[in-house]
Amino acid sequence: MLGRGSSTESFPLFGYDLNDYEELFEEKVALFAELLKEKPVTWSGTTRAALDGVSVYPHSETGSLPTWIGVGVGGSPSPSSAPPSTGSP
């Protein structure tokens, strides 16, 4: 499950600006979708360091990992938060 949570107090602890809330989540979901392909990933965005041909191990036994997008208490899902490439419900 990928989620936004209902608490934003940790944003400053990780150096994030709360004004970037949507962009952070959307970018991380997009990166996760690339990693799910279980192939080397070359990726760049605006909220974290770029990846160049990075592989993640271990791979799943079945070649896929069921993933859901969750929203914390009081939140509402944004259509842009679950790009079709994730295959997420």
PDB file of C-alpha atoms in Angstrom:
ATOM      1  CA  MET A   1       0.000   0.000   0.000  1.00  0.00           C
ATOM      2  CA  LEU A   2       1.240   3.441  -0.925  1.00  0.00           C
ATOM      3  CA  GLY A   3      -0.230   6.255   1.088  1.00  0.00           C
ATOM      4  CA  ARG A   4      -0.084   9.890   1.967  1.00  0.00           C
ATOM      5  CA  GLY A   5      -0.896   9.494   5.634  1.00  0.00           C
ATOM      6  CA  SER A   6      -2.785  11.988   7.715  1.00  0.00           C
ATOM      7  CA  SER A   7       0.129  13.624   9.470  1.00  0.00           C
ATOM      8  CA  THR A   8       2.496  16.131   7.887  1.00  0.00           C
ATOM      9  CA  GLU A   9       4.638  16.955  10.926  1.00  0.00           C
ATOM     10  CA  SER A  10       7.528  14.901   9.539  1.00  0.00           C
ATOM     11  CA  PHE A  11       7.921  16.967   6.351  1.00  0.00           C
ATOM     12  CA  PRO A  12      10.433  19.422   7.842  1.00  0.00           C
ATOM     13  CA  LEU A  13      12.353  16.563   9.483  1.00  0.00           C
ATOM     14  CA  PHE A  14      13.145  15.214   6.009  1.00  0.00           C
ATOM     15  CA  GLY A  15      13.768  18.645   4.482  1.00  0.00           C
ATOM     16  CA  TYR A  16      10.479  18.748   2.554  1.00  0.00           C
ATOM     17  CA  ASP A  17       8.250  21.762   2.088  1.00  0.00           C
ATOM     18  CA  LEU A  18       4.565  21.085   2.763  1.00  0.00           C
ATOM     19  CA  ASN A  19       3.744  23.194  -0.297  1.00  0.00           C
ATOM     20  CA  ASP A  20       5.243  20.368  -2.389  1.00  0.00           C
ATOM     21  CA  TYR A  21       2.858  17.762  -0.911  1.00  0.00           C
ATOM     22  CA  GLU A  22       1.163  16.792  -4.208  1.00  0.00           C
ATOM     23  CA  GLU A  23       4.355  16.864  -6.275  1.00  0.00           C
ATOM     24  CA  LEU A  24       6.227  14.723  -3.736  1.00  0.00           C
ATOM     25  CA  PHE A  25       3.568  12.036  -3.681  1.00  0.00           C
ATOM     26  CA  GLU A  26       3.002  11.962  -7.434  1.00  0.00           C
ATOM     27  CA  GLU A  27       6.716  11.773  -8.159  1.00  0.00           C
ATOM     28  CA  LYS A  28       7.293   8.996  -5.635  1.00  0.00           C
ATOM     29  CA  VAL A  29       4.367   6.972  -7.033  1.00  0.00           C
ATOM     30  CA  ALA A  30       5.799   7.387 -10.544  1.00  0.00           C
ATOM     31  CA  LEU A  31       9.228   6.198  -9.362  1.00  0.00           C
ATOM     32  CA  PHE A  32       7.667   3.248  -7.541  1.00  0.00           C
ATOM     33  CA  ALA A  33       5.854   2.289 -10.769  1.00  0.00           C
ATOM     34  CA  GLU A  34       9.198   2.208 -12.582  1.00  0.00           C
ATOM     35  CA  LEU A  35      10.793   0.106  -9.841  1.00  0.00           C
ATOM     36  CA  LEU A  36       7.905  -2.373 -10.037  1.00  0.00           C
ATOM     37  CA  LYS A  37       9.018  -3.293 -13.558  1.00  0.00           C
ATOM     38  CA  GLU A  38      12.025  -5.055 -11.948  1.00  0.00           C
ATOM     39  CA  LYS A  39      14.394  -3.759 -14.620  1.00  0.00           C
ATOM     40  CA  PRO A  40      17.259  -1.269 -14.275  1.00  0.00           C
ATOM     41  CA  VAL A  41      15.786   2.196 -13.715  1.00  0.00           C
ATOM     42  CA  THR A  42      17.068   5.464 -15.095  1.00  0.00           C
ATOM     43  CA  TRP A  43      14.906   8.203 -13.637  1.00  0.00           C
ATOM     44  CA  SER A  44      15.044  11.841 -12.688  1.00  0.00           C
ATOM     45  CA  GLY A  45      12.634  14.153 -10.962  1.00  0.00           C
ATOM     46  CA  THR A  46      12.619  17.278  -8.867  1.00  0.00           C
ATOM     47  CA  THR A  47      12.218  15.894  -5.330  1.00  0.00           C
ATOM     48  CA  ARG A  48      15.070  13.380  -5.034  1.00  0.00           C
ATOM     49  CA  ALA A  49      18.390  12.434  -6.588  1.00  0.00           C
ATOM     50  CA  ALA A  50      18.317  10.887 -10.054  1.00  0.00           C
ATOM     51  CA  LEU A  51      18.817   7.167 -10.625  1.00  0.00           C
ATOM     52  CA  ASP A  52      20.985   5.883 -13.467  1.00  0.00           C
ATOM     53  CA  GLY A  53      20.593   2.210 -14.359  1.00  0.00           C
ATOM     54  CA  VAL A  54      19.766   1.202 -10.769  1.00  0.00           C
ATOM     55  CA  SER A  55      18.407  -2.272 -10.061  1.00  0.00           C
ATOM     56  CA  VAL A  56      16.500  -3.130  -6.905  1.00  0.00           C
ATOM     57  CA  TYR A  57      16.776  -6.551  -5.303  1.00  0.00           C
ATOM     58  CA  PRO A  58      15.329  -8.941  -4.379  1.00  0.00           C
ATOM     59  CA  HIS A  59      12.827  -9.264  -7.198  1.00  0.00           C
ATOM     60  CA  SER A  60       9.369 -10.575  -6.441  1.00  0.00           C
ATOM     61  CA  GLU A  61       8.660 -14.279  -6.890  1.00  0.00           C
ATOM     62  CA  THR A  62       5.832 -13.644  -9.334  1.00  0.00           C
ATOM     63  CA  GLY A  63       7.228 -10.670 -11.273  1.00  0.00           C
ATOM     64  CA  SER A  64       4.577  -8.367  -9.865  1.00  0.00           C
ATOM     65  CA  LEU A  65       3.647  -6.768  -6.592  1.00  0.00           C
ATOM     66  CA  PRO A  66       0.003  -5.873  -5.925  1.00  0.00           C
ATOM     67  CA  THR A  67      -0.137  -2.222  -4.929  1.00  0.00           C
ATOM     68  CA  TRP A  68      -2.916   0.019  -3.641  1.00  0.00           C
ATOM     69  CA  ILE A  69      -3.011   3.771  -3.164  1.00  0.00           C
ATOM     70  CA  GLY A  70      -4.285   4.761   0.286  1.00  0.00           C
ATOM     71  CA  VAL A  71      -5.363   8.134   1.619  1.00  0.00           C
ATOM     72  CA  GLY A  72      -5.080   9.114   5.274  1.00  0.00           C
ATOM     73  CA  VAL A  73      -7.913  10.313   7.459  1.00  0.00           C
ATOM     74  CA  GLY A  74      -9.385  13.522   6.125  1.00  0.00           C
ATOM     75  CA  GLY A  75      -7.587  13.272   2.799  1.00  0.00           C
ATOM     76  CA  SER A  76      -9.089  12.804  -0.601  1.00  0.00           C
ATOM     77  CA  PRO A  77      -7.558  10.919  -3.501  1.00  0.00           C
ATOM     78  CA  SER A  78      -6.406  12.935  -6.482  1.00  0.00           C
ATOM     79  CA  PRO A  79      -6.865  11.346  -9.916  1.00  0.00           C
ATOM     80  CA  SER A  80      -3.276  12.268 -10.737  1.00  0.00           C
ATOM     81  CA  SER A  81      -1.984  10.362  -7.692  1.00  0.00           C
ATOM     82  CA  ALA A  82      -2.438   6.960  -9.272  1.00  0.00           C
ATOM     83  CA  PRO A  83      -0.985   6.992 -12.757  1.00  0.00           C
ATOM     84  CA  PRO A  84      -2.270   4.106 -14.895  1.00  0.00           C
ATOM     85  CA  SER A  85       1.293   2.771 -15.182  1.00  0.00           C
ATOM     86  CA  THR A  86       1.184   1.569 -11.566  1.00  0.00           C
ATOM     87  CA  GLY A  87      -1.778  -0.706 -12.222  1.00  0.00           C
ATOM     88  CA  SER A  88      -3.005   0.372  -8.792  1.00  0.00           C
ATOM     89  CA  PRO A  89      -6.664   0.245  -7.799  1.00  0.00           C
TER      90      PRO A  89
END
